[in-house]
Short mmCIF file of N, CA and C in Angstrom, two decimals:
data_model
loop_
_atom_site.label_atom_id
_atom_site.label_comp_id
_atom_site.label_asym_id
_atom_site.label_seq_id
_atom_site.Cartn_x
_atom_site.Cartn_y
_atom_site.Cartn_z
N MET O 1 48.13 -10.04 59.02
CA MET O 1 47.19 -8.98 59.35
C MET O 1 46.42 -8.61 58.08
N GLY O 2 45.08 -8.65 58.13
CA GLY O 2 44.27 -8.30 56.99
C GLY O 2 44.21 -6.80 56.77
N ILE O 3 43.74 -6.40 55.60
CA ILE O 3 43.68 -4.98 55.25
C ILE O 3 42.79 -4.20 56.20
N PHE O 4 41.66 -4.76 56.63
CA PHE O 4 40.78 -4.04 57.54
C PHE O 4 41.43 -3.85 58.90
N SER O 5 42.12 -4.86 59.39
CA SER O 5 42.83 -4.73 60.66
C SER O 5 43.92 -3.70 60.55
N PHE O 6 44.61 -3.67 59.41
CA PHE O 6 45.67 -2.68 59.21
C PHE O 6 45.10 -1.27 59.23
N LEU O 7 43.97 -1.08 58.55
CA LEU O 7 43.39 0.26 58.46
C LEU O 7 42.71 0.71 59.74
N PHE O 8 42.00 -0.20 60.40
CA PHE O 8 41.14 0.19 61.51
C PHE O 8 41.54 -0.40 62.84
N GLY O 9 42.54 -1.23 62.91
CA GLY O 9 42.90 -1.86 64.16
C GLY O 9 42.06 -3.11 64.37
N THR O 10 42.06 -3.61 65.59
CA THR O 10 41.40 -4.88 65.87
C THR O 10 39.87 -4.81 65.80
N GLY O 11 39.28 -3.64 65.87
CA GLY O 11 37.83 -3.51 65.80
C GLY O 11 37.29 -3.45 64.40
N ALA O 12 38.14 -3.62 63.40
CA ALA O 12 37.73 -3.47 62.01
C ALA O 12 36.61 -4.43 61.63
N SER O 13 36.70 -5.68 62.07
CA SER O 13 35.66 -6.63 61.70
C SER O 13 34.32 -6.25 62.32
N SER O 14 34.34 -5.68 63.52
CA SER O 14 33.10 -5.23 64.16
C SER O 14 32.49 -4.06 63.40
N VAL O 15 33.33 -3.14 62.95
CA VAL O 15 32.85 -1.99 62.18
C VAL O 15 32.26 -2.47 60.85
N LYS O 16 32.96 -3.38 60.20
CA LYS O 16 32.47 -3.91 58.92
C LYS O 16 31.12 -4.61 59.11
N LYS O 17 31.02 -5.42 60.15
CA LYS O 17 29.76 -6.12 60.43
C LYS O 17 28.64 -5.13 60.71
N ALA O 18 28.93 -4.08 61.47
CA ALA O 18 27.92 -3.06 61.77
C ALA O 18 27.45 -2.37 60.48
N LEU O 19 28.38 -2.08 59.58
CA LEU O 19 28.01 -1.48 58.30
C LEU O 19 27.09 -2.42 57.51
N GLN O 20 27.41 -3.69 57.53
CA GLN O 20 26.59 -4.67 56.82
C GLN O 20 25.20 -4.79 57.43
N GLN O 21 25.06 -4.41 58.70
CA GLN O 21 23.77 -4.44 59.38
C GLN O 21 23.03 -3.12 59.27
N GLY O 22 23.53 -2.21 58.43
CA GLY O 22 22.84 -0.94 58.20
C GLY O 22 23.15 0.15 59.21
N ALA O 23 24.36 0.15 59.73
CA ALA O 23 24.74 1.14 60.74
C ALA O 23 24.61 2.57 60.23
N ILE O 24 24.30 3.44 61.17
CA ILE O 24 24.32 4.88 60.94
C ILE O 24 25.74 5.36 61.22
N ILE O 25 26.26 6.24 60.38
CA ILE O 25 27.58 6.82 60.61
C ILE O 25 27.39 8.24 61.11
N ILE O 26 27.96 8.51 62.28
CA ILE O 26 27.91 9.86 62.85
C ILE O 26 29.33 10.41 62.86
N ASP O 27 29.51 11.52 62.15
CA ASP O 27 30.79 12.21 62.07
C ASP O 27 30.83 13.23 63.20
N VAL O 28 31.78 13.07 64.11
CA VAL O 28 31.83 13.93 65.29
C VAL O 28 32.80 15.11 65.12
N ARG O 29 33.22 15.37 63.88
CA ARG O 29 34.05 16.55 63.62
C ARG O 29 33.20 17.81 63.64
N THR O 30 33.85 18.96 63.60
CA THR O 30 33.13 20.23 63.58
C THR O 30 32.43 20.40 62.23
N PRO O 31 31.41 21.25 62.15
CA PRO O 31 30.76 21.50 60.86
C PRO O 31 31.75 21.97 59.79
N ARG O 32 32.70 22.80 60.16
CA ARG O 32 33.69 23.28 59.19
C ARG O 32 34.52 22.11 58.63
N GLU O 33 34.95 21.22 59.52
CA GLU O 33 35.69 20.04 59.06
C GLU O 33 34.83 19.18 58.14
N ASN O 34 33.57 19.02 58.52
CA ASN O 34 32.65 18.20 57.75
C ASN O 34 32.40 18.80 56.37
N ASP O 35 32.39 20.12 56.27
CA ASP O 35 32.19 20.79 54.99
C ASP O 35 33.34 20.53 54.01
N ASN O 36 34.49 20.17 54.53
CA ASN O 36 35.66 19.93 53.69
C ASN O 36 35.74 18.50 53.17
N GLY O 37 34.78 17.68 53.51
CA GLY O 37 34.73 16.30 53.05
C GLY O 37 33.98 15.46 54.05
N ARG O 38 33.18 14.52 53.54
CA ARG O 38 32.35 13.71 54.42
C ARG O 38 31.97 12.41 53.74
N ILE O 39 31.45 11.49 54.56
CA ILE O 39 30.92 10.23 54.04
C ILE O 39 29.46 10.49 53.65
N PRO O 40 29.10 10.18 52.40
CA PRO O 40 27.71 10.37 52.00
C PRO O 40 26.74 9.69 52.98
N GLU O 41 25.66 10.38 53.27
CA GLU O 41 24.60 9.92 54.16
C GLU O 41 25.00 9.86 55.64
N SER O 42 26.22 10.30 55.97
CA SER O 42 26.59 10.37 57.39
C SER O 42 25.90 11.58 58.01
N ILE O 43 25.81 11.55 59.32
CA ILE O 43 25.20 12.64 60.09
C ILE O 43 26.31 13.35 60.85
N ASN O 44 26.32 14.67 60.79
CA ASN O 44 27.33 15.43 61.52
C ASN O 44 26.76 15.90 62.85
N ILE O 45 27.30 15.34 63.93
CA ILE O 45 26.99 15.79 65.29
C ILE O 45 28.34 15.97 65.98
N PRO O 46 28.79 17.22 66.12
CA PRO O 46 30.10 17.45 66.76
C PRO O 46 30.18 16.79 68.13
N LEU O 47 31.39 16.37 68.49
CA LEU O 47 31.60 15.65 69.75
C LEU O 47 30.96 16.36 70.93
N GLU O 48 31.09 17.68 71.00
CA GLU O 48 30.55 18.41 72.16
C GLU O 48 29.03 18.41 72.20
N ARG O 49 28.37 17.92 71.14
CA ARG O 49 26.90 17.85 71.10
C ARG O 49 26.38 16.41 71.27
N ILE O 50 27.28 15.45 71.40
CA ILE O 50 26.85 14.05 71.50
C ILE O 50 25.99 13.82 72.74
N ALA O 51 26.41 14.31 73.89
CA ALA O 51 25.62 14.11 75.12
C ALA O 51 24.23 14.71 74.98
N ALA O 52 24.14 15.89 74.40
CA ALA O 52 22.84 16.54 74.22
C ALA O 52 21.98 15.81 73.19
N SER O 53 22.60 15.04 72.33
CA SER O 53 21.89 14.30 71.28
C SER O 53 21.66 12.84 71.65
N GLU O 54 21.87 12.50 72.90
CA GLU O 54 21.78 11.11 73.35
C GLU O 54 20.47 10.45 72.94
N GLN O 55 19.34 11.06 73.22
CA GLN O 55 18.06 10.42 72.91
C GLN O 55 17.86 10.25 71.41
N ARG O 56 18.30 11.23 70.64
CA ARG O 56 18.21 11.13 69.18
C ARG O 56 19.03 9.94 68.68
N ILE O 57 20.24 9.81 69.19
CA ILE O 57 21.12 8.72 68.77
C ILE O 57 20.56 7.37 69.19
N LYS O 58 20.11 7.28 70.43
CA LYS O 58 19.53 6.02 70.90
C LYS O 58 18.26 5.66 70.11
N GLY O 59 17.52 6.67 69.69
CA GLY O 59 16.29 6.45 68.94
C GLY O 59 16.50 5.96 67.51
N MET O 60 17.73 5.99 67.04
CA MET O 60 18.01 5.54 65.68
C MET O 60 17.82 4.04 65.55
N ASP O 61 17.91 3.33 66.66
CA ASP O 61 17.62 1.90 66.72
C ASP O 61 18.36 1.08 65.67
N ARG O 62 19.59 1.46 65.42
CA ARG O 62 20.50 0.74 64.52
C ARG O 62 21.90 0.86 65.10
N PRO O 63 22.82 0.02 64.67
CA PRO O 63 24.20 0.21 65.12
C PRO O 63 24.68 1.61 64.72
N VAL O 64 25.57 2.18 65.52
CA VAL O 64 26.10 3.52 65.26
C VAL O 64 27.62 3.44 65.21
N ILE O 65 28.18 4.03 64.17
CA ILE O 65 29.63 4.12 64.02
C ILE O 65 29.99 5.60 64.04
N PHE O 66 30.87 5.97 64.96
CA PHE O 66 31.36 7.34 65.03
C PHE O 66 32.66 7.45 64.25
N CYS O 67 32.88 8.57 63.59
CA CYS O 67 34.15 8.81 62.91
C CYS O 67 34.58 10.25 63.12
N CYS O 68 35.85 10.51 62.85
CA CYS O 68 36.41 11.85 63.00
C CYS O 68 37.65 11.95 62.13
N THR O 69 38.63 12.74 62.56
CA THR O 69 39.84 12.92 61.77
C THR O 69 40.89 11.85 62.07
N ASP O 70 41.19 11.64 63.34
CA ASP O 70 42.27 10.72 63.69
C ASP O 70 41.82 9.56 64.58
N GLY O 71 40.57 9.52 64.93
CA GLY O 71 40.06 8.42 65.75
C GLY O 71 39.83 8.77 67.21
N SER O 72 40.46 9.82 67.70
CA SER O 72 40.35 10.13 69.13
C SER O 72 38.95 10.58 69.52
N ARG O 73 38.34 11.43 68.72
CA ARG O 73 36.98 11.90 69.05
C ARG O 73 35.95 10.79 68.85
N SER O 74 36.16 9.94 67.86
CA SER O 74 35.21 8.84 67.65
C SER O 74 35.24 7.88 68.83
N LYS O 75 36.42 7.66 69.40
CA LYS O 75 36.53 6.81 70.59
C LYS O 75 35.83 7.45 71.78
N LYS O 76 35.98 8.76 71.95
CA LYS O 76 35.32 9.46 73.05
C LYS O 76 33.80 9.37 72.91
N ALA O 77 33.30 9.56 71.69
CA ALA O 77 31.85 9.49 71.46
C ALA O 77 31.34 8.08 71.74
N ARG O 78 32.06 7.07 71.25
CA ARG O 78 31.67 5.68 71.51
C ARG O 78 31.66 5.38 73.00
N ASP O 79 32.71 5.79 73.69
CA ASP O 79 32.80 5.53 75.13
C ASP O 79 31.67 6.23 75.90
N LEU O 80 31.35 7.45 75.49
CA LEU O 80 30.27 8.19 76.16
C LEU O 80 28.93 7.48 75.99
N MET O 81 28.62 7.08 74.76
CA MET O 81 27.33 6.43 74.51
C MET O 81 27.28 5.03 75.13
N ALA O 82 28.40 4.33 75.14
CA ALA O 82 28.44 3.02 75.80
C ALA O 82 28.23 3.16 77.30
N ALA O 83 28.83 4.20 77.88
CA ALA O 83 28.67 4.44 79.32
C ALA O 83 27.23 4.81 79.66
N ARG O 84 26.50 5.31 78.69
CA ARG O 84 25.09 5.66 78.89
C ARG O 84 24.16 4.53 78.49
N GLY O 85 24.74 3.35 78.35
CA GLY O 85 23.93 2.14 78.15
C GLY O 85 23.65 1.75 76.72
N MET O 86 24.22 2.42 75.76
CA MET O 86 23.94 2.08 74.37
C MET O 86 24.82 0.92 73.93
N LYS O 87 24.20 -0.04 73.30
CA LYS O 87 24.90 -1.18 72.73
C LYS O 87 25.13 -0.91 71.24
N ASN O 88 25.98 -1.68 70.63
CA ASN O 88 26.24 -1.57 69.19
C ASN O 88 26.71 -0.18 68.76
N VAL O 89 27.67 0.36 69.52
CA VAL O 89 28.31 1.62 69.15
C VAL O 89 29.79 1.33 68.88
N TYR O 90 30.31 1.95 67.84
CA TYR O 90 31.67 1.65 67.39
C TYR O 90 32.44 2.92 67.07
N ALA O 91 33.73 2.87 67.29
CA ALA O 91 34.63 3.95 66.89
C ALA O 91 35.20 3.56 65.53
N GLY O 92 34.78 4.27 64.51
CA GLY O 92 35.23 3.96 63.15
C GLY O 92 36.53 4.63 62.77
N GLY O 93 37.05 5.51 63.65
CA GLY O 93 38.33 6.15 63.38
C GLY O 93 38.26 7.22 62.32
N ASN O 94 39.29 7.28 61.51
CA ASN O 94 39.43 8.29 60.47
C ASN O 94 38.32 8.18 59.44
N TRP O 95 37.67 9.28 59.15
CA TRP O 95 36.51 9.25 58.25
C TRP O 95 36.89 8.83 56.83
N MET O 96 38.08 9.18 56.35
CA MET O 96 38.47 8.81 54.99
C MET O 96 38.71 7.30 54.87
N LYS O 97 39.29 6.70 55.91
CA LYS O 97 39.48 5.25 55.90
C LYS O 97 38.14 4.53 56.00
N LEU O 98 37.24 5.10 56.81
CA LEU O 98 35.90 4.52 56.92
C LEU O 98 35.17 4.63 55.59
N LEU O 99 35.34 5.73 54.89
CA LEU O 99 34.72 5.90 53.57
C LEU O 99 35.20 4.82 52.61
N GLU O 100 36.48 4.51 52.65
CA GLU O 100 37.01 3.44 51.79
C GLU O 100 36.36 2.10 52.13
N LEU O 101 36.16 1.85 53.42
CA LEU O 101 35.50 0.60 53.82
C LEU O 101 34.06 0.59 53.32
N VAL O 102 33.36 1.70 53.47
CA VAL O 102 31.97 1.80 52.99
C VAL O 102 31.92 1.51 51.49
N LYS O 103 32.84 2.08 50.74
CA LYS O 103 32.86 1.89 49.28
C LYS O 103 33.17 0.45 48.90
N SER O 104 33.90 -0.26 49.77
CA SER O 104 34.30 -1.63 49.44
C SER O 104 33.20 -2.66 49.67
N LEU O 105 32.15 -2.26 50.35
CA LEU O 105 31.06 -3.21 50.67
C LEU O 105 30.06 -3.34 49.53
#
């Protein structure tokens, strides 16, 4: 098992590839959580605002990686946007692990 698979599960290679393609990172934690640490250049859109931000997210016209604290909200955000027809959306899981991956590229 490679380090990326260990950190991110089986979708790690997809997340890495999306980052290499210039993906946007959307942190779906609350603003308070985001204030306590974040990935530089990430966008904070709390999970409960993802549906209302659908057109904005789709308009980014780049792969999108969602992150949060433990991965559960990022999966919900990914599933919501995929169900609404968006391609190239990924659950990046824990924001600190995703930050390490970003730094390693």
